Amino acid sequence: IQPEGKVMLTLNAQNATEMMLDNHEKFRRATWQPYQTKLEWQLNEGDGEHTVYAKFRTATESESEVVKDKIIADKSAPFDLGISINGGKKSTFNNLAEVSVKAQDAKFMEISTDPKFTNSTWENYDFSIKPIYLKDGGGWRTVYARFRDETGNISEVIKDSILVELAPMNLKIAINNDAEYCTDKSAWTTLQIWAQYATEMMISNTK
């Protein structure tokens, strides 16, 4: 079925010169048309089971019985979508995160840290928790997800973000270049401080 609800009909009726087709068994708005073995046909709107009815007649206007065929239309993408990183937490100190997703009517899913899903592949839909490695370093990180149903309809892209915080590390403090004594009469000293990833600090003479 094409996205706009069109299908290709294959028809066969020996000795037929005309045919009549309709989406209703009473052929309410149908008219006779030249017999064809292939025809593109517009289904009624909406998802679900659709039936196409056909009958044929010869050059002497002898009509055939009505024949029909059914098809299930599914033009709706997965819905009721959700994604959560680390159970909805706003921040983490670990670049290895856990992602949980949900979607109704999904058969496959694609999860990536790239909004264009470069180098990612479709996998079977699973609402269980999935580990994912966030980009190295600190800052806001976003995970994207989309879903596909059995007939190929793809959902919109959803996302969630989390702040990767970097705890200060490689800490060191030196007083007067690690001097053993302070000789300044006012007890003023010079501090050398190292703290990787730090943006602020607090200094005190007591704990």
PDB file of C-alpha atoms in Angstrom:
ATOM      1  CA  ILE A   1       0.000   0.000   0.000  1.00  0.00           C
ATOM      2  CA  GLN A   2       1.326   3.395  -0.956  1.00  0.00           C
ATOM      3  CA  PRO A   3       1.327   6.166   1.691  1.00  0.00           C
ATOM      4  CA  GLU A   4      -1.676   7.869   0.055  1.00  0.00           C
ATOM      5  CA  GLY A   5      -3.717   4.657   0.267  1.00  0.00           C
ATOM      6  CA  LYS A   6      -3.326   3.419  -3.304  1.00  0.00           C
ATOM      7  CA  VAL A   7      -2.940  -0.235  -4.254  1.00  0.00           C
ATOM      8  CA  MET A   8      -2.294  -2.133  -7.459  1.00  0.00           C
ATOM      9  CA  LEU A   9      -5.100  -4.468  -8.533  1.00  0.00           C
ATOM     10  CA  THR A  10      -4.533  -7.566 -10.641  1.00  0.00           C
ATOM     11  CA  LEU A  11      -7.687  -8.637 -12.498  1.00  0.00           C
ATOM     12  CA  ASN A  12      -8.581 -11.652 -14.578  1.00  0.00           C
ATOM     13  CA  ALA A  13     -11.896 -12.391 -16.314  1.00  0.00           C
ATOM     14  CA  GLN A  14     -12.083 -14.448 -19.467  1.00  0.00           C
ATOM     15  CA  ASN A  15     -14.196 -12.947 -22.288  1.00  0.00           C
ATOM     16  CA  ALA A  16     -14.665  -9.693 -20.333  1.00  0.00           C
ATOM     17  CA  THR A  17     -14.725  -6.388 -22.206  1.00  0.00           C
ATOM     18  CA  GLU A  18     -15.766  -4.151 -19.306  1.00  0.00           C
ATOM     19  CA  MET A  19     -15.449  -4.123 -15.557  1.00  0.00           C
ATOM     20  CA  MET A  20     -16.861  -2.287 -12.556  1.00  0.00           C
ATOM     21  CA  LEU A  21     -14.903  -1.693  -9.348  1.00  0.00           C
ATOM     22  CA  ASP A  22     -15.844  -0.205  -6.019  1.00  0.00           C
ATOM     23  CA  ASN A  23     -14.939  -0.116  -2.340  1.00  0.00           C
ATOM     24  CA  HIS A  24     -18.595  -0.879  -1.541  1.00  0.00           C
ATOM     25  CA  GLU A  25     -20.376  -4.128  -2.345  1.00  0.00           C
ATOM     26  CA  LYS A  26     -23.410  -2.212  -3.707  1.00  0.00           C
ATOM     27  CA  PHE A  27     -21.267  -0.390  -6.334  1.00  0.00           C
ATOM     28  CA  ARG A  28     -22.974   2.871  -5.348  1.00  0.00           C
ATOM     29  CA  ARG A  29     -20.870   5.260  -7.397  1.00  0.00           C
ATOM     30  CA  ALA A  30     -19.182   2.861  -9.791  1.00  0.00           C
ATOM     31  CA  THR A  31     -19.490   2.894 -13.571  1.00  0.00           C
ATOM     32  CA  TRP A  32     -18.460   0.433 -16.231  1.00  0.00           C
ATOM     33  CA  GLN A  33     -14.984   0.905 -17.670  1.00  0.00           C
ATOM     34  CA  PRO A  34     -12.840  -0.947 -20.196  1.00  0.00           C
ATOM     35  CA  TYR A  35     -11.461  -4.248 -18.930  1.00  0.00           C
ATOM     36  CA  GLN A  36      -7.829  -4.149 -17.738  1.00  0.00           C
ATOM     37  CA  THR A  37      -5.622  -6.710 -16.064  1.00  0.00           C
ATOM     38  CA  LYS A  38      -3.693  -4.130 -13.990  1.00  0.00           C
ATOM     39  CA  LEU A  39      -5.099  -1.022 -12.348  1.00  0.00           C
ATOM     40  CA  GLU A  40      -3.997   1.376  -9.629  1.00  0.00           C
ATOM     41  CA  TRP A  41      -6.821   1.774  -7.121  1.00  0.00           C
ATOM     42  CA  GLN A  42      -7.623   4.206  -4.306  1.00  0.00           C
ATOM     43  CA  LEU A  43      -8.818   2.658  -1.050  1.00  0.00           C
ATOM     44  CA  ASN A  44     -11.080   4.403   1.409  1.00  0.00           C
ATOM     45  CA  GLU A  45      -9.414   6.508   4.066  1.00  0.00           C
ATOM     46  CA  GLY A  46      -8.227   5.071   7.351  1.00  0.00           C
ATOM     47  CA  ASP A  47      -6.302   2.085   8.626  1.00  0.00           C
ATOM     48  CA  GLY A  48      -7.727  -1.375   9.006  1.00  0.00           C
ATOM     49  CA  GLU A  49      -9.220  -3.970   6.680  1.00  0.00           C
ATOM     50  CA  HIS A  50     -10.383  -2.766   3.256  1.00  0.00           C
ATOM     51  CA  THR A  51     -12.302  -4.704   0.603  1.00  0.00           C
ATOM     52  CA  VAL A  52     -12.370  -4.053  -3.141  1.00  0.00           C
ATOM     53  CA  TYR A  53     -15.281  -5.462  -5.167  1.00  0.00           C
ATOM     54  CA  ALA A  54     -15.288  -6.191  -8.886  1.00  0.00           C
ATOM     55  CA  LYS A  55     -17.614  -7.551 -11.532  1.00  0.00           C
ATOM     56  CA  PHE A  56     -17.272  -7.958 -15.276  1.00  0.00           C
ATOM     57  CA  ARG A  57     -19.369  -8.146 -18.392  1.00  0.00           C
ATOM     58  CA  THR A  58     -18.952  -9.286 -21.951  1.00  0.00           C
ATOM     59  CA  ALA A  59     -19.625  -7.475 -25.211  1.00  0.00           C
ATOM     60  CA  THR A  60     -23.188  -8.798 -25.043  1.00  0.00           C
ATOM     61  CA  GLU A  61     -23.557  -7.284 -21.538  1.00  0.00           C
ATOM     62  CA  SER A  62     -23.671 -10.586 -19.722  1.00  0.00           C
ATOM     63  CA  GLU A  63     -22.538  -9.818 -16.170  1.00  0.00           C
ATOM     64  CA  SER A  64     -20.363 -11.981 -13.969  1.00  0.00           C
ATOM     65  CA  GLU A  65     -20.753 -12.663 -10.285  1.00  0.00           C
ATOM     66  CA  VAL A  66     -19.115 -10.222  -7.865  1.00  0.00           C
ATOM     67  CA  VAL A  67     -15.580 -11.061  -6.742  1.00  0.00           C
ATOM     68  CA  LYS A  68     -13.659  -9.367  -3.961  1.00  0.00           C
ATOM     69  CA  ASP A  69     -10.340  -9.232  -2.208  1.00  0.00           C
ATOM     70  CA  LYS A  70      -9.233  -7.814   1.134  1.00  0.00           C
ATOM     71  CA  ILE A  71      -6.159  -5.988   2.350  1.00  0.00           C
ATOM     72  CA  ILE A  72      -5.183  -4.431   5.671  1.00  0.00           C
ATOM     73  CA  ALA A  73      -4.133  -0.791   5.444  1.00  0.00           C
ATOM     74  CA  ASP A  74      -1.592   0.466   7.935  1.00  0.00           C
ATOM     75  CA  LYS A  75      -0.461   4.006   7.196  1.00  0.00           C
ATOM     76  CA  SER A  76       0.046   5.134  10.802  1.00  0.00           C
ATOM     77  CA  ALA A  77       3.517   5.297  12.332  1.00  0.00           C
ATOM     78  CA  PRO A  78       4.239   4.049  15.872  1.00  0.00           C
ATOM     79  CA  PHE A  79       2.822   6.375  18.530  1.00  0.00           C
ATOM     80  CA  ASP A  80       2.785   7.064  22.271  1.00  0.00           C
ATOM     81  CA  LEU A  81       6.555   7.437  22.193  1.00  0.00           C
ATOM     82  CA  GLY A  82       8.846   7.884  25.165  1.00  0.00           C
ATOM     83  CA  ILE A  83      12.553   7.984  26.005  1.00  0.00           C
ATOM     84  CA  SER A  84      14.409   8.380  29.283  1.00  0.00           C
ATOM     85  CA  ILE A  85      18.109   8.481  30.196  1.00  0.00           C
ATOM     86  CA  ASN A  86      19.072   7.019  33.584  1.00  0.00           C
ATOM     87  CA  GLY A  87      15.465   6.911  34.692  1.00  0.00           C
ATOM     88  CA  GLY A  88      14.917  10.619  34.083  1.00  0.00           C
ATOM     89  CA  LYS A  89      17.839  11.923  36.116  1.00  0.00           C
ATOM     90  CA  LYS A  90      19.099  15.354  35.135  1.00  0.00           C
ATOM     91  CA  SER A  91      22.820  14.698  35.552  1.00  0.00           C
ATOM     92  CA  THR A  92      25.428  11.967  35.890  1.00  0.00           C
ATOM     93  CA  PHE A  93      29.131  11.568  36.547  1.00  0.00           C
ATOM     94  CA  ASN A  94      29.390   8.585  34.197  1.00  0.00           C
ATOM     95  CA  ASN A  95      29.529   8.645  30.390  1.00  0.00           C
ATOM     96  CA  LEU A  96      27.988   5.179  30.299  1.00  0.00           C
ATOM     97  CA  ALA A  97      24.245   5.690  30.533  1.00  0.00           C
ATOM     98  CA  GLU A  98      21.089   3.587  30.435  1.00  0.00           C
ATOM     99  CA  VAL A  99      18.301   4.411  28.000  1.00  0.00           C
ATOM    100  CA  SER A 100      14.739   3.153  28.199  1.00  0.00           C
ATOM    101  CA  VAL A 101      12.201   3.700  25.418  1.00  0.00           C
ATOM    102  CA  LYS A 102       8.579   2.917  24.695  1.00  0.00           C
ATOM    103  CA  ALA A 103       6.356   3.004  21.623  1.00  0.00           C
ATOM    104  CA  GLN A 104       3.000   1.595  20.628  1.00  0.00           C
ATOM    105  CA  ASP A 105       2.788  -0.487  17.427  1.00  0.00           C
ATOM    106  CA  ALA A 106       6.582  -0.577  17.032  1.00  0.00           C
ATOM    107  CA  LYS A 107       8.408  -3.546  15.528  1.00  0.00           C
ATOM    108  CA  PHE A 108      11.864  -1.978  15.232  1.00  0.00           C
ATOM    109  CA  MET A 109      13.768   0.853  16.903  1.00  0.00           C
ATOM    110  CA  GLU A 110      16.864   2.924  16.263  1.00  0.00           C
ATOM    111  CA  ILE A 111      18.727   4.634  19.113  1.00  0.00           C
ATOM    112  CA  SER A 112      21.689   6.951  18.619  1.00  0.00           C
ATOM    113  CA  THR A 113      23.596   9.932  19.991  1.00  0.00           C
ATOM    114  CA  ASP A 114      23.558  11.312  16.437  1.00  0.00           C
ATOM    115  CA  PRO A 115      20.343  13.129  15.369  1.00  0.00           C
ATOM    116  CA  LYS A 116      20.896  11.852  11.814  1.00  0.00           C
ATOM    117  CA  PHE A 117      21.355   8.251  13.040  1.00  0.00           C
ATOM    118  CA  THR A 118      24.627   7.955  11.111  1.00  0.00           C
ATOM    119  CA  ASN A 119      26.112   4.443  11.351  1.00  0.00           C
ATOM    120  CA  SER A 120      23.181   3.214  13.432  1.00  0.00           C
ATOM    121  CA  THR A 121      20.992   0.280  12.401  1.00  0.00           C
ATOM    122  CA  TRP A 122      17.426  -0.811  13.038  1.00  0.00           C
ATOM    123  CA  GLU A 123      17.041  -3.430  15.764  1.00  0.00           C
ATOM    124  CA  ASN A 124      14.086  -5.307  17.177  1.00  0.00           C
ATOM    125  CA  TYR A 125      11.955  -3.127  19.421  1.00  0.00           C
ATOM    126  CA  ASP A 126      12.623  -3.757  23.088  1.00  0.00           C
ATOM    127  CA  PHE A 127      11.300  -1.631  25.937  1.00  0.00           C
ATOM    128  CA  SER A 128      13.931  -2.928  28.357  1.00  0.00           C
ATOM    129  CA  ILE A 129      16.881  -0.771  29.443  1.00  0.00           C
ATOM    130  CA  LYS A 130      19.646  -0.386  26.861  1.00  0.00           C
ATOM    131  CA  PRO A 131      23.220   0.738  27.705  1.00  0.00           C
ATOM    132  CA  ILE A 132      24.645   3.545  25.600  1.00  0.00           C
ATOM    133  CA  TYR A 133      27.959   5.381  25.758  1.00  0.00           C
ATOM    134  CA  LEU A 134      27.730   9.156  25.722  1.00  0.00           C
ATOM    135  CA  LYS A 135      30.363  11.345  24.130  1.00  0.00           C
ATOM    136  CA  ASP A 136      33.603  11.719  26.107  1.00  0.00           C
ATOM    137  CA  GLY A 137      34.012  14.729  28.353  1.00  0.00           C
ATOM    138  CA  GLY A 138      31.423  16.750  30.181  1.00  0.00           C
ATOM    139  CA  GLY A 139      28.417  18.812  29.184  1.00  0.00           C
ATOM    140  CA  TRP A 140      24.923  18.149  27.914  1.00  0.00           C
ATOM    141  CA  ARG A 141      24.485  14.903  26.003  1.00  0.00           C
ATOM    142  CA  THR A 142      21.411  13.927  23.957  1.00  0.00           C
ATOM    143  CA  VAL A 143      20.124  10.513  22.897  1.00  0.00           C
ATOM    144  CA  TYR A 144      17.711  10.194  19.963  1.00  0.00           C
ATOM    145  CA  ALA A 145      15.251   7.426  19.099  1.00  0.00           C
ATOM    146  CA  ARG A 146      12.797   6.584  16.349  1.00  0.00           C
ATOM    147  CA  PHE A 147      10.582   3.598  15.671  1.00  0.00           C
ATOM    148  CA  ARG A 148       9.270   1.611  12.700  1.00  0.00           C
ATOM    149  CA  ASP A 149       6.265  -0.668  12.421  1.00  0.00           C
ATOM    150  CA  GLU A 150       5.971  -3.936  10.529  1.00  0.00           C
ATOM    151  CA  THR A 151       4.803  -2.237   7.325  1.00  0.00           C
ATOM    152  CA  GLY A 152       7.642   0.318   7.286  1.00  0.00           C
ATOM    153  CA  ASN A 153       5.974   3.408   8.774  1.00  0.00           C
ATOM    154  CA  ILE A 154       8.584   5.452  10.675  1.00  0.00           C
ATOM    155  CA  SER A 155       7.763   7.582  13.702  1.00  0.00           C
ATOM    156  CA  GLU A 156       8.953  11.058  14.511  1.00  0.00           C
ATOM    157  CA  VAL A 157      12.295  11.391  16.294  1.00  0.00           C
ATOM    158  CA  ILE A 158      12.195  11.774  20.069  1.00  0.00           C
ATOM    159  CA  LYS A 159      15.065  12.686  22.376  1.00  0.00           C
ATOM    160  CA  ASP A 160      16.195  13.115  25.959  1.00  0.00           C
ATOM    161  CA  SER A 161      19.191  14.955  27.394  1.00  0.00           C
ATOM    162  CA  ILE A 162      21.356  14.595  30.469  1.00  0.00           C
ATOM    163  CA  LEU A 163      24.216  16.649  31.899  1.00  0.00           C
ATOM    164  CA  VAL A 164      27.491  14.753  32.231  1.00  0.00           C
ATOM    165  CA  GLU A 165      29.308  16.321  35.149  1.00  0.00           C
ATOM    166  CA  LEU A 166      33.033  15.894  35.602  1.00  0.00           C
ATOM    167  CA  ALA A 167      34.213  15.543  39.186  1.00  0.00           C
ATOM    168  CA  PRO A 168      37.445  17.431  39.874  1.00  0.00           C
ATOM    169  CA  MET A 169      40.427  15.107  39.688  1.00  0.00           C
ATOM    170  CA  ASN A 170      44.234  15.136  39.802  1.00  0.00           C
ATOM    171  CA  LEU A 171      44.048  17.426  42.840  1.00  0.00           C
ATOM    172  CA  LYS A 172      47.091  19.099  44.319  1.00  0.00           C
ATOM    173  CA  ILE A 173      47.856  22.118  46.468  1.00  0.00           C
ATOM    174  CA  ALA A 174      51.313  23.518  47.253  1.00  0.00           C
ATOM    175  CA  ILE A 175      52.202  26.282  49.719  1.00  0.00           C
ATOM    176  CA  ASN A 176      55.083  28.464  48.609  1.00  0.00           C
ATOM    177  CA  ASN A 177      56.221  25.856  46.095  1.00  0.00           C
ATOM    178  CA  ASP A 178      56.154  23.132  48.759  1.00  0.00           C
ATOM    179  CA  ALA A 179      58.413  25.112  51.120  1.00  0.00           C
ATOM    180  CA  GLU A 180      58.837  23.581  54.561  1.00  0.00           C
ATOM    181  CA  TYR A 181      58.605  26.876  56.450  1.00  0.00           C
ATOM    182  CA  CYS A 182      56.745  30.164  56.090  1.00  0.00           C
ATOM    183  CA  THR A 183      59.098  33.062  56.840  1.00  0.00           C
ATOM    184  CA  ASP A 184      56.704  35.930  56.121  1.00  0.00           C
ATOM    185  CA  LYS A 185      56.045  37.868  59.335  1.00  0.00           C
ATOM    186  CA  SER A 186      52.384  38.376  58.389  1.00  0.00           C
ATOM    187  CA  ALA A 187      52.062  34.680  57.522  1.00  0.00           C
ATOM    188  CA  TRP A 188      51.136  35.402  53.905  1.00  0.00           C
ATOM    189  CA  THR A 189      51.805  32.560  51.522  1.00  0.00           C
ATOM    190  CA  THR A 190      51.445  31.762  47.859  1.00  0.00           C
ATOM    191  CA  LEU A 191      49.289  28.772  46.868  1.00  0.00           C
ATOM    192  CA  GLN A 192      49.669  26.666  43.766  1.00  0.00           C
ATOM    193  CA  ILE A 193      46.464  24.707  43.050  1.00  0.00           C
ATOM    194  CA  TRP A 194      45.709  22.034  40.457  1.00  0.00           C
ATOM    195  CA  ALA A 195      42.266  20.504  39.873  1.00  0.00           C
ATOM    196  CA  GLN A 196      41.334  19.052  36.513  1.00  0.00           C
ATOM    197  CA  TYR A 197      37.773  19.923  35.365  1.00  0.00           C
ATOM    198  CA  ALA A 198      37.241  22.317  38.283  1.00  0.00           C
ATOM    199  CA  THR A 199      35.418  25.613  37.648  1.00  0.00           C
ATOM    200  CA  GLU A 200      35.209  26.847  41.269  1.00  0.00           C
ATOM    201  CA  MET A 201      37.087  26.288  44.515  1.00  0.00           C
ATOM    202  CA  MET A 202      36.814  26.906  48.230  1.00  0.00           C
ATOM    203  CA  ILE A 203      39.850  27.539  50.451  1.00  0.00           C
ATOM    204  CA  SER A 204      40.026  27.576  54.243  1.00  0.00           C
ATOM    205  CA  ASN A 205      42.512  27.232  57.086  1.00  0.00           C
ATOM    206  CA  THR A 206      40.194  24.793  58.833  1.00  0.00           C
ATOM    207  CA  LYS A 207      38.311  21.702  57.750  1.00  0.00           C
TER     208      LYS A 207
END
